[in-house]
Coordinates of C-alpha atoms and ligand atoms in Angstrom, one line a residue:
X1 CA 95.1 133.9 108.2
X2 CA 97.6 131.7 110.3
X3 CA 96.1 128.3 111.7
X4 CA 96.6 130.4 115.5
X5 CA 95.0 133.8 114.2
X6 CA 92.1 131.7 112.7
X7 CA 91.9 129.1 115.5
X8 CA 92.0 132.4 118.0
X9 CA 89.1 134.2 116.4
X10 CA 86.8 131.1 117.0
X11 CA 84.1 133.4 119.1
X12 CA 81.8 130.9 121.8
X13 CA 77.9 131.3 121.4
X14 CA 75.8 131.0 124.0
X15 CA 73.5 127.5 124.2
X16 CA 70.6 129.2 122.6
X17 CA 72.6 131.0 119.9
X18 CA 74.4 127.9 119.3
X19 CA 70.7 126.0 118.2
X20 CA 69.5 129.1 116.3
X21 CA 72.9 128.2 114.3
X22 CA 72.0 124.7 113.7
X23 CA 68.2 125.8 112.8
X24 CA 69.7 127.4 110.1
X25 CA 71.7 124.7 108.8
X26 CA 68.9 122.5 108.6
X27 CA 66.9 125.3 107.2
X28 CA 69.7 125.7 104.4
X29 CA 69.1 122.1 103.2
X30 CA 65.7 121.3 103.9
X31 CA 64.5 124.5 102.0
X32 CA 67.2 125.9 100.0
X33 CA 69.0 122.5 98.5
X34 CA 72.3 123.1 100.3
X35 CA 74.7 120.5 101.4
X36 CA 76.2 119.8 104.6
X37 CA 79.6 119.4 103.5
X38 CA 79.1 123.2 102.3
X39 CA 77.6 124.7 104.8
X40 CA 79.6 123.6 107.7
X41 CA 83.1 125.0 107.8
X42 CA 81.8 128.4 107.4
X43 CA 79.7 127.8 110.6
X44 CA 82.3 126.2 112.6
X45 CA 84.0 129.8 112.1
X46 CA 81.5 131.1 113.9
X47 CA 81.7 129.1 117.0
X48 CA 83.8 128.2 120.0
X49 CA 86.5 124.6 119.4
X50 CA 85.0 122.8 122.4
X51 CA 81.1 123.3 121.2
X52 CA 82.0 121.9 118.2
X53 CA 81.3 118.5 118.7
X54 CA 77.5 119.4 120.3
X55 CA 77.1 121.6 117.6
X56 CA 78.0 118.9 114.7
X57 CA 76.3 116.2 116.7
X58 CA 73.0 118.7 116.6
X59 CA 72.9 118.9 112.6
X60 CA 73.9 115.6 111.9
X61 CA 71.5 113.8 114.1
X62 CA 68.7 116.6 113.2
X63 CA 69.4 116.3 109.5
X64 CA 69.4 112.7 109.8
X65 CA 65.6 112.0 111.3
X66 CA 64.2 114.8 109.5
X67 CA 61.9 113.1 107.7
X68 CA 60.6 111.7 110.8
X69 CA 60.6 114.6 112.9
X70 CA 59.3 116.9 110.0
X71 CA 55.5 114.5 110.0
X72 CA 55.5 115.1 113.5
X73 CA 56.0 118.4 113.3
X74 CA 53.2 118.3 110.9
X75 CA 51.1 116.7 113.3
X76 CA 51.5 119.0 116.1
X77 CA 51.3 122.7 114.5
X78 CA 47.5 123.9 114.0
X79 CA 48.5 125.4 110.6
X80 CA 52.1 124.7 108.3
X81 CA 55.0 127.6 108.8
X82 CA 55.7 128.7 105.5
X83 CA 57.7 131.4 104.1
X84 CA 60.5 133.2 106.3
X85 CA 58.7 131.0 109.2
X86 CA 60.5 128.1 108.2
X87 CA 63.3 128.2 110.1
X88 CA 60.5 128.4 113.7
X89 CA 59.7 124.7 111.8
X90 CA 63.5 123.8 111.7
X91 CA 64.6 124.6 115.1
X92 CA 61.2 122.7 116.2
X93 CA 63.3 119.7 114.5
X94 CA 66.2 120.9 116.6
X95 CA 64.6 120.9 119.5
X96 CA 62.6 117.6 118.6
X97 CA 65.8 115.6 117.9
X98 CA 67.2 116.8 121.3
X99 CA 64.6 115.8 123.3
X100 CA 63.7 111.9 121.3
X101 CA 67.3 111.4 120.4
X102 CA 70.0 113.2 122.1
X103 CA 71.2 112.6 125.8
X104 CA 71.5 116.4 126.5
X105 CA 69.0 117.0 129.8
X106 CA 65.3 117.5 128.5
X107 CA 64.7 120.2 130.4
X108 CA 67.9 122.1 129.5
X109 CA 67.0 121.1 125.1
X110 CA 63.9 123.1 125.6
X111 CA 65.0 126.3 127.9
X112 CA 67.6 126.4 125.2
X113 CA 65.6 125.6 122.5
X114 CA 62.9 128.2 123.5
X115 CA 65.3 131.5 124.2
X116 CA 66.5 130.6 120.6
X117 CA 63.2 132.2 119.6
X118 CA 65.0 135.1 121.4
X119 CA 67.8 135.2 119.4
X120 CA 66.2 134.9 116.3
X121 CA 64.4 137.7 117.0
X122 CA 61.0 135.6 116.9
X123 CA 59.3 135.9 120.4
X124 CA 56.3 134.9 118.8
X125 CA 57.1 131.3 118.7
X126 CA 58.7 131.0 122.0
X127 CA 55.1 129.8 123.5
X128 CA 54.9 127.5 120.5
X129 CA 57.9 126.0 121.1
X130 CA 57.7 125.4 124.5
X131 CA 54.3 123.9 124.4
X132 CA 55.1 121.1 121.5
X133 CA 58.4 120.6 122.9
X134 CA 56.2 119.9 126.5
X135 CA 54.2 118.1 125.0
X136 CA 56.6 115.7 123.1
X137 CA 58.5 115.4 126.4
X138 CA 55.0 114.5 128.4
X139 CA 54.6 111.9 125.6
X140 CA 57.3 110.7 124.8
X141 CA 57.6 107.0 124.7
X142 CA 54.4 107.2 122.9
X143 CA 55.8 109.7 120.3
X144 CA 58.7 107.8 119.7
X145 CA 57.0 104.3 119.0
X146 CA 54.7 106.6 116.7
X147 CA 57.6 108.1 114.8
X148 CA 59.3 104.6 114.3
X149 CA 56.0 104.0 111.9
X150 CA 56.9 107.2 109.8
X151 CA 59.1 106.5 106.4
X152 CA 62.1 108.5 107.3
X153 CA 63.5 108.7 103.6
X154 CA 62.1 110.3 100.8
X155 CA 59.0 108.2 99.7
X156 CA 60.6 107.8 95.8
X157 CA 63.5 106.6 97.3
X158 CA 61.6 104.1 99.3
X159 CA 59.5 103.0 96.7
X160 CA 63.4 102.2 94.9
X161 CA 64.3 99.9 97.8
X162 CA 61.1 98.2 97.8
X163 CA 61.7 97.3 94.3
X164 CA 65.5 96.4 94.2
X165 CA 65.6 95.2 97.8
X166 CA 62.3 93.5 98.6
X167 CA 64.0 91.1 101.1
X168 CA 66.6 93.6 102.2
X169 CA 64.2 96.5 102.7
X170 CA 63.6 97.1 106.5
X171 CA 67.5 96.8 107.4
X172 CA 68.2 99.1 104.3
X173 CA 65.8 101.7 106.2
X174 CA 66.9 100.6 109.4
X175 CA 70.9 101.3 108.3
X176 CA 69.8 104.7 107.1
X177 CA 69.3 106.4 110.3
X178 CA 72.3 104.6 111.7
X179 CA 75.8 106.5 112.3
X180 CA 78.3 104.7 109.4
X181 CA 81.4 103.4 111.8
X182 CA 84.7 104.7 111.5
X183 CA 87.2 102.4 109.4
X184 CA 90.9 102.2 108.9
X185 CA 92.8 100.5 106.3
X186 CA 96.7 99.7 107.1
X187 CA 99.5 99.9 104.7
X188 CA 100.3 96.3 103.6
X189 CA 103.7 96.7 105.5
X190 CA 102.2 96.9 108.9
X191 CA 100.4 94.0 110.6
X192 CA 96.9 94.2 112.0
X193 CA 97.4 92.0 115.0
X194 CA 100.3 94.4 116.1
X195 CA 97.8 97.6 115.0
X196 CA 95.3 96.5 117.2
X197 CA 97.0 96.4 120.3
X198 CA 98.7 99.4 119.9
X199 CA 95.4 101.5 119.5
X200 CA 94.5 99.0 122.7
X201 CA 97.0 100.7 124.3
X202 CA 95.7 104.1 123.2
X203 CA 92.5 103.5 125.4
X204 CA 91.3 103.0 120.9
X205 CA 89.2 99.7 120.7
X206 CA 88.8 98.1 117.4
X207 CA 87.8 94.6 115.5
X208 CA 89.3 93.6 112.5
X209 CA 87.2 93.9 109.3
X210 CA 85.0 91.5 107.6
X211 CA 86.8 90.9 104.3
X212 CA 89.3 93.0 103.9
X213 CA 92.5 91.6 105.1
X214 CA 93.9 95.2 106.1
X215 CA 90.6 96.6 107.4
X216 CA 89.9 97.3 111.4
X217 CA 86.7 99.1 112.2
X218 CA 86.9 101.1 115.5
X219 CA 84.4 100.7 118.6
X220 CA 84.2 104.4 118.1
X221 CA 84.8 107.3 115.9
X222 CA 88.1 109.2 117.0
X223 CA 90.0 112.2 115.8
X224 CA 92.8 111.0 113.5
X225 CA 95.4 112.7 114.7
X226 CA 95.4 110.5 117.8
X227 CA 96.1 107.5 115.5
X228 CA 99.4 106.1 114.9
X229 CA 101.5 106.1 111.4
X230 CA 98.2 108.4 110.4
X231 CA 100.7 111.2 109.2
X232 CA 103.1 109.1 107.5
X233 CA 100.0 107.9 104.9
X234 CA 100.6 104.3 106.7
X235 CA 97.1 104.2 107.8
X236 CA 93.9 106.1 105.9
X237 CA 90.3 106.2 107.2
X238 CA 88.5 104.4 104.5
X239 CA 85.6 102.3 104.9
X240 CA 85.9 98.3 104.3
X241 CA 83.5 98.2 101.0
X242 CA 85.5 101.3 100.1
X243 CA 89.3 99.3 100.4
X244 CA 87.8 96.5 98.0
X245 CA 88.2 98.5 95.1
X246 CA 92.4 98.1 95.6
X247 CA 91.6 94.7 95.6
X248 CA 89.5 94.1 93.3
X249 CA 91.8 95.5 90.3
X250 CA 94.4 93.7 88.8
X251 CA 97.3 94.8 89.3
X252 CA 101.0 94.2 89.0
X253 CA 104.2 96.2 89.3
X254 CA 104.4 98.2 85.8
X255 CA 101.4 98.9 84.8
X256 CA 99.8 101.8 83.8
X257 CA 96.6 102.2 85.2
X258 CA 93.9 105.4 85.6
X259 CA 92.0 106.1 88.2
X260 CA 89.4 107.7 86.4
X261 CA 87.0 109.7 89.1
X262 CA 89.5 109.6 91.9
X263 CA 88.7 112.9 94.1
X264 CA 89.3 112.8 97.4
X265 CA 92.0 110.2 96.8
X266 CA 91.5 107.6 98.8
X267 CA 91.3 105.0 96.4
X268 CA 94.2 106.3 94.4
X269 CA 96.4 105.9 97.8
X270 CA 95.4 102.1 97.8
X271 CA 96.1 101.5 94.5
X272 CA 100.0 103.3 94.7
X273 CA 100.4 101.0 97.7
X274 CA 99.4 97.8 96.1
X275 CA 102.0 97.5 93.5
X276 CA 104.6 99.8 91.7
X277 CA 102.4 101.3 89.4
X278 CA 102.5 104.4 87.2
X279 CA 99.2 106.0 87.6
X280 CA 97.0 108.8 86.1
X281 CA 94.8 110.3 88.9
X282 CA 91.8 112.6 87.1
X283 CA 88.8 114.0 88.3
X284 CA 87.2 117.0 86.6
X285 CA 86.2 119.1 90.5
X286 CA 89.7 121.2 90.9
X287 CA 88.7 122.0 94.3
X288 CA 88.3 118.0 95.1
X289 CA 91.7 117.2 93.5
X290 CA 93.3 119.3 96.5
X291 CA 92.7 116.7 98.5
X292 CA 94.1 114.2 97.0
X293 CA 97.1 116.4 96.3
X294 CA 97.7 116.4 100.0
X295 CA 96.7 112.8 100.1
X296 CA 99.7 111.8 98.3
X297 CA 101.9 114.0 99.9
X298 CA 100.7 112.6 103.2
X299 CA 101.3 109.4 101.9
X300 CA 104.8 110.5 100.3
X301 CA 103.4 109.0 96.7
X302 CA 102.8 110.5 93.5
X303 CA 100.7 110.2 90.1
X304 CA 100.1 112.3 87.1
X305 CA 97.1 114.0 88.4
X306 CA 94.9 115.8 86.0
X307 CA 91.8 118.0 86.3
X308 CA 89.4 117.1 83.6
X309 CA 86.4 116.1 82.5
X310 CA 86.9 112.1 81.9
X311 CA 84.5 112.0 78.9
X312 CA 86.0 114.8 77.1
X313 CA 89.7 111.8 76.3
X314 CA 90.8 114.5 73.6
X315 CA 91.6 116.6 76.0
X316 CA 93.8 114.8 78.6
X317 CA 94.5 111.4 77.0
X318 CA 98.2 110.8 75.7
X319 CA 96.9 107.5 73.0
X320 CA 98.9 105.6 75.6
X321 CA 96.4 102.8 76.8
X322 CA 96.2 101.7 80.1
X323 CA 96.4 98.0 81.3
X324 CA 94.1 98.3 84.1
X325 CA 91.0 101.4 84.6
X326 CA 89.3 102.1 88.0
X327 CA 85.7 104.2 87.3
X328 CA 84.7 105.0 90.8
X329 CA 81.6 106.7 88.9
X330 CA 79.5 109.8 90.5
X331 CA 76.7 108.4 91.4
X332 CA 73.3 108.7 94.0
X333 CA 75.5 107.6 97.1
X334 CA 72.6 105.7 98.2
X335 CA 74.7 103.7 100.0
X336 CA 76.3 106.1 102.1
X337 CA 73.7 107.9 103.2
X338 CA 74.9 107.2 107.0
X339 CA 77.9 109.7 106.3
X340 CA 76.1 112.1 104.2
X341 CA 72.4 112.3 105.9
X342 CA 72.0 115.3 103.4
X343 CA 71.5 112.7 100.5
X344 CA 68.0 112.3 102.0
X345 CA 66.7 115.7 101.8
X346 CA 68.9 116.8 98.2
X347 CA 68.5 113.7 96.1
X348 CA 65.5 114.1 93.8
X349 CA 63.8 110.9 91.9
X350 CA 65.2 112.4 88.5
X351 CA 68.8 112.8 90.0
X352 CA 69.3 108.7 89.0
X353 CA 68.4 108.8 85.8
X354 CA 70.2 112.0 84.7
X355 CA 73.2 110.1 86.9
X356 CA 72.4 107.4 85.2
X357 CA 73.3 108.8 81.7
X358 CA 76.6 110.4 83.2
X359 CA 77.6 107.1 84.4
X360 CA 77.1 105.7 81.0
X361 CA 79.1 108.5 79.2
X362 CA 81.8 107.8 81.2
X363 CA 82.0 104.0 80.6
X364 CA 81.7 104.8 76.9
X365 CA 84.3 107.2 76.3
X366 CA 86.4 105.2 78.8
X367 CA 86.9 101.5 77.2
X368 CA 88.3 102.6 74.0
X369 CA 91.4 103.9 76.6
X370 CA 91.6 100.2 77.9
X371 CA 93.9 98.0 76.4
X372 CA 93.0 94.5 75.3
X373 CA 93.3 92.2 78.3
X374 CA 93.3 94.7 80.7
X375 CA 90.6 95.1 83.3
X376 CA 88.2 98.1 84.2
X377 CA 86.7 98.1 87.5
X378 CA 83.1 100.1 87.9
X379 CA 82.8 100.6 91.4
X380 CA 79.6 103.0 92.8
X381 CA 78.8 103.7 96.3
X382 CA 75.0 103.2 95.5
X383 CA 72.4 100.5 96.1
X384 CA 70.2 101.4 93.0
X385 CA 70.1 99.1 90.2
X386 CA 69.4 101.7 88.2
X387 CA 73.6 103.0 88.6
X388 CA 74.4 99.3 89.3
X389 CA 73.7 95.9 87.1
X390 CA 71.3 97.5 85.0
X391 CA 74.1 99.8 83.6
X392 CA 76.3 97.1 83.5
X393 CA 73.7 95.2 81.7
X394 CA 73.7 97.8 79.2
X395 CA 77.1 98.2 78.9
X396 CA 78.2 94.5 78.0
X397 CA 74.8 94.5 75.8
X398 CA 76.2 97.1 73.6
X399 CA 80.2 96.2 73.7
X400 CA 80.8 92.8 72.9
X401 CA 84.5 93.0 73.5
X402 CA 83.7 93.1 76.8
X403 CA 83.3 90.5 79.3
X404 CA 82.5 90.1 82.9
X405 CA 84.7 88.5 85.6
X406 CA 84.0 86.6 88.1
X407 CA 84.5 88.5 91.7
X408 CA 85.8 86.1 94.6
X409 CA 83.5 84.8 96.7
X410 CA 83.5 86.2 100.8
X411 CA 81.5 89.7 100.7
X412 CA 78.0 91.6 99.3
X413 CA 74.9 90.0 97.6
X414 CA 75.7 88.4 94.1
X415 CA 73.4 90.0 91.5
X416 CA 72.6 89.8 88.2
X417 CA 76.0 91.2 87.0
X418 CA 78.6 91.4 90.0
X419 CA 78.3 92.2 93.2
X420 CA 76.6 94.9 95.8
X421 CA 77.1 95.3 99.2
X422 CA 74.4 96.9 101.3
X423 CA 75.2 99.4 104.1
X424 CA 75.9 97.2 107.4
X425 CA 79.7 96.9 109.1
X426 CA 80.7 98.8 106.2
X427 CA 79.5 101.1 103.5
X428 CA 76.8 100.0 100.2
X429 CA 79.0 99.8 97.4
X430 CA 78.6 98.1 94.1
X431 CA 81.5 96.3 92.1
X432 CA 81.7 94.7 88.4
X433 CA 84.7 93.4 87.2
X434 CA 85.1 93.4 83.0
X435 CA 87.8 92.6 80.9
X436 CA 88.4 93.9 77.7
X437 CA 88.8 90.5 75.0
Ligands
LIG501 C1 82.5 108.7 94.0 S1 83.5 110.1 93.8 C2 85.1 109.4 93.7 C3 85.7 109.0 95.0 C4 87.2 108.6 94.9 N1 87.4 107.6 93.9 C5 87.8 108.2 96.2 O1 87.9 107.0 96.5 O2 88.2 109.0 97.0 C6 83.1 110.5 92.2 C7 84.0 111.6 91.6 O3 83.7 111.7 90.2 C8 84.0 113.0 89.8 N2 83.4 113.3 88.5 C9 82.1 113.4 88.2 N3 82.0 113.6 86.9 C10 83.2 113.5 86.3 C11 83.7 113.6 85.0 N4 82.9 113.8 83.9 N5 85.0 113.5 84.8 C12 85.9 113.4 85.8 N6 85.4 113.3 87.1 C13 84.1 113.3 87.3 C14 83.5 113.9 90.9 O4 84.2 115.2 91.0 C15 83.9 113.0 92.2 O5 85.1 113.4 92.7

C-alpha cells in the first residue's frame, strides 16, 4: 500500500472507542507479556492521524503508573476481575491515569471512559466504572498523596535498586515515572551555538548537553521532520549517555573497528562520523538491521553490515582483527525505562541473570577478534550491577590480557570498574573501557 492509500484508510474512532483501544494495549502487556513497541503500529492503523497523539499519550502514561494505579484498583474493587474481565481492570487504569494524571476534563475521562463499557460490549461494568472513577475524582488529592506511597516498579526490581543504589534510590524511582527528554546530537561539522538559534527561530527551545560537546536536549519533544539537517543524517535523536559511546572509543582514521550489537544504528552513525573508519555493523535481529540500513542511507555512509549472531565468529568473522570493538550488549534496559515504560511490566527477576550469561558470551567470543592494543568498549543501557561492574569484574578476573582504562572524568558515578550513569538529563547507561595488552 502507497504512504497516501495507507495514510487515507486511517478510519477516526469515536472518544470511547478510542479508550477501549488503549484498554486493550494495556491489557496486551500487563496480561499477555506483549511489548509496546509491538503492539502499537498495528493500532495506529486503526485510528484517525490527529488522535494519535491522545491516543499514544493514553498508553504511555497508563502503562507507565500501572503499578501504581493497579494497587489502587485493588483497593477499590470488592472482589479481583479475573479471566476475560481483565480488560474491565485495564480500562479502570485508563480511566484512572486520566483522571490523577492527564489534563483531559474530568468529567469528559469518565463519560468516555464509562460508554467504553459500551463498546466493549460490557454494560455490566459501566456502573462500576462510573462509581470508582467518582469516587477517585471526589477524592482525589487524597488518592494521589496515597498512591505516591505505592512502589510503582516491580518489587524484585526495587529490591535491585535498594541494593546497588542505596543512596541513589528515591531519584532512581522518582526518574522512572518521569517522561526521558528528547536529545539531539549534531554532526561534528555543525556548530551548536549556531544550532541553537536556528531551532530558536523555529519557535524549538533547547539547552546544550551536559557532557557531550555535540549534545542539545530540547525543552520539548518534537516531530523530527520539523528539525533542520535531520534528513541529511547531520543531526540524529540520540540521548547524551547514548552519544558517549562515539566518544569513548578510540578511534582514528583507518581503523577497522566492529560495532558488534549495533541495531537500530545510532551508534554506528556516530562512530562513521567520528573518523574515516572501515566498519563492520552486525546484529543478529534482521528486522532491527533495517533500520540501520536506512540510517546510513539517511546519513549517506556505509559499513559492511551483517546479520548474525555475534557469538557464533565462525560464521561471519574474516580472521581480520579489529583495532577497536564497540559491544553495546542486550541487556535489562533498566536504565531506560522512561522510553520503554513496558520494561516495568515484561522484565522478570530471572531476565538478568539469563541476560547476564548472554552478555558474558558475547564478551568471550568477542576479545579473541580484538587485536592487541586495540580497545573494546562494553556499553549497557542498564543500572544493574549484575550486567554492569560485576561482569566486568568477571571478565578481567578471567582474561588477564586485559586491562581496564581509565574513563575521563566529567559525567556518571565512578564504580567499582568504570563508570554508570543513572537516568536524570539523559539516559542510565553503563561504560568500561579495556584494552587488550
Ligand atoms: C542495546 S541494543 C543495541 C543498540 C545499538 N547499538 C544502537 O546504538 O542503536 C542491543 C542489540 O543487540 C542485539 N543482539 C542481541 N543478542 C545478539 C547476538 N547474540 N548477536 C548479535 N546481536 C545481538 C539485539 O538485536 C539488539 O539490537
Amino acid at each position: 500500500m502507497s504512504v497516501e492509500n495507507e495514510y487515507n484508510s486511517y478510519i477516526k474512532v469515536s472518544p470511547a472507542k478510542l479508550r477501549v483501544l488503549v484498554a486493550k494495549i494495556v491489557n496486551q502487556v500487563a496480561y499477555h507479556g506483549d511489548s509496546l513497541s509491538n503492539l502499537i503500529p498495528d493500532y495506529l492503523k486503526q485510528i484517525g492521524e490527529d488522535q494519535r497523539s491522545l491516543f499514544q499519550a493514553l498508553v504511555y502514561g497508563s502503562i507507565r503508573h500501572y503499578f501504581q494505579l493497579h494497587q489502587l484498583t485493588q483497593k477499590k474493587l470488592k472482589k479481583p476481575l479475573r479471566g476475560k474481565e481483565t480488560i474491565v481492570e485495564s480500562l479502570l487504569i485508563v480511566g484512572l491515569y486520566q483522571i490523577l494524571f492527564s489534563r483531559i476534563k474530568e468529567h469528559a475521562a469518565i463519560n468516555e471512559t464509562v460508554n467504553a463499557c459500551e463498546v466493549m460490549k460490557k454494560d455490566w461494568a459501566k456502573g462500576l466504572i462510573n462509581a470508582v472513577l467518582r469516587d477517585v475524582l471526589r477524592e482525589k488529592e487524597a488518592t494521589l498523596e496515597q498512591i505516591q506511597t505505592f512502589d510503582n516498579l516491580p518489587k524484585w526490581l526495587v529490591k535491585r535498586i535498594k541494593k546497588d543504589w542505596p543512596k541513589h534510590k528515591q531519584e532512581i524511582y522518582e526518574q522512572s515515572d518521569k517522561q526521558a527528554p528528547m536529545s539531539l546530537r549534531l554532526e561534528k561539522s555543525l556548530s551548536t551555538q549556531e544550532y541553537l538559534e536556528k531551532l530558536e527561530g523555529l519557535g524549538i527551545s533547547a539547552q546544550l548537553g551536559e557532557f557531550c560537546g555535540q549534545a542539545l536536549i530540547l525543552d520539548k519533544p518534537c516531530d523530527v521532520l520539523d528539525l533542520p539537517y535531520f534528513d541529511e543524517g547531520k543531526v540524529s535523536v540520540q540521548d547524551e549517555a547514548a552519544q558517549l559511546a562515539g566518544q569513548l572509543l578510540p578511534i582514528k582514521d583507518g581503523d577497522h573497528v566492529l560495532d558488534a550489537c549495533c541495531a537500530p544504528g545510532g551508534k554506528t552513525l556516530h562512530l562513521l562520523q567520528q573518523a574515516n573508519i572501515t566498519l563492520t555493523a552486525l546484529d543478529q535481529d534482521e528486522k532491527r538491521m533495517q533500520r540501520v540500513y536506512e540510517n546510513l542511507e539517511r546519513a549517506g555512509l556505509t559499513a559492511n553490515c551483517i546479520v548474525a549472531d555475534a557469538t557464533n565468529t565462525a560464521s561471519w568473522f574474516d580472521g581480520k582483527q579489529f583495532d577497536a570493538i564497540l559491544l553495546d550488549a542486550p541487556c535489562s534496559a533498566t536504565g531506560v525505562i522512561r522510553r520503554h515504560p513496558d520494561i516495568k511490566l515484561l522484565r522478570r527477576e530471572s531476565d538478568i541473570d539469563s541476560l547476564g550469561k548472554l552478555q558474558e558470551k558475547i564478551i568471550k567470543a568477542l576479545w579473541p577478534l580484538l587485536k592487541p592494543g586495540g580497545f573494546m568498549l562494553y556499553a549497557t543501557c542498564s543500572i544493574l550491577k549484575r550486567e554492569n561492574e560485576q561482569q566486568m569484574n568477571d571478565f578481567l578476573y578471567h582474561n588477564k590480557d586485559a586491562k581496564e582504562c581509565e574513563l575521563p572524568d566529567g559525567f556518571g558515578i565512578t564504580t567499582k570498574i568504570c563508570r554508570q550513569l543513572l537516568p536524570n538529563r539523559h539516559d542510565g547507561f553503563y561504560y568500561a573501557l579495556l584494552q587488550k595488552k
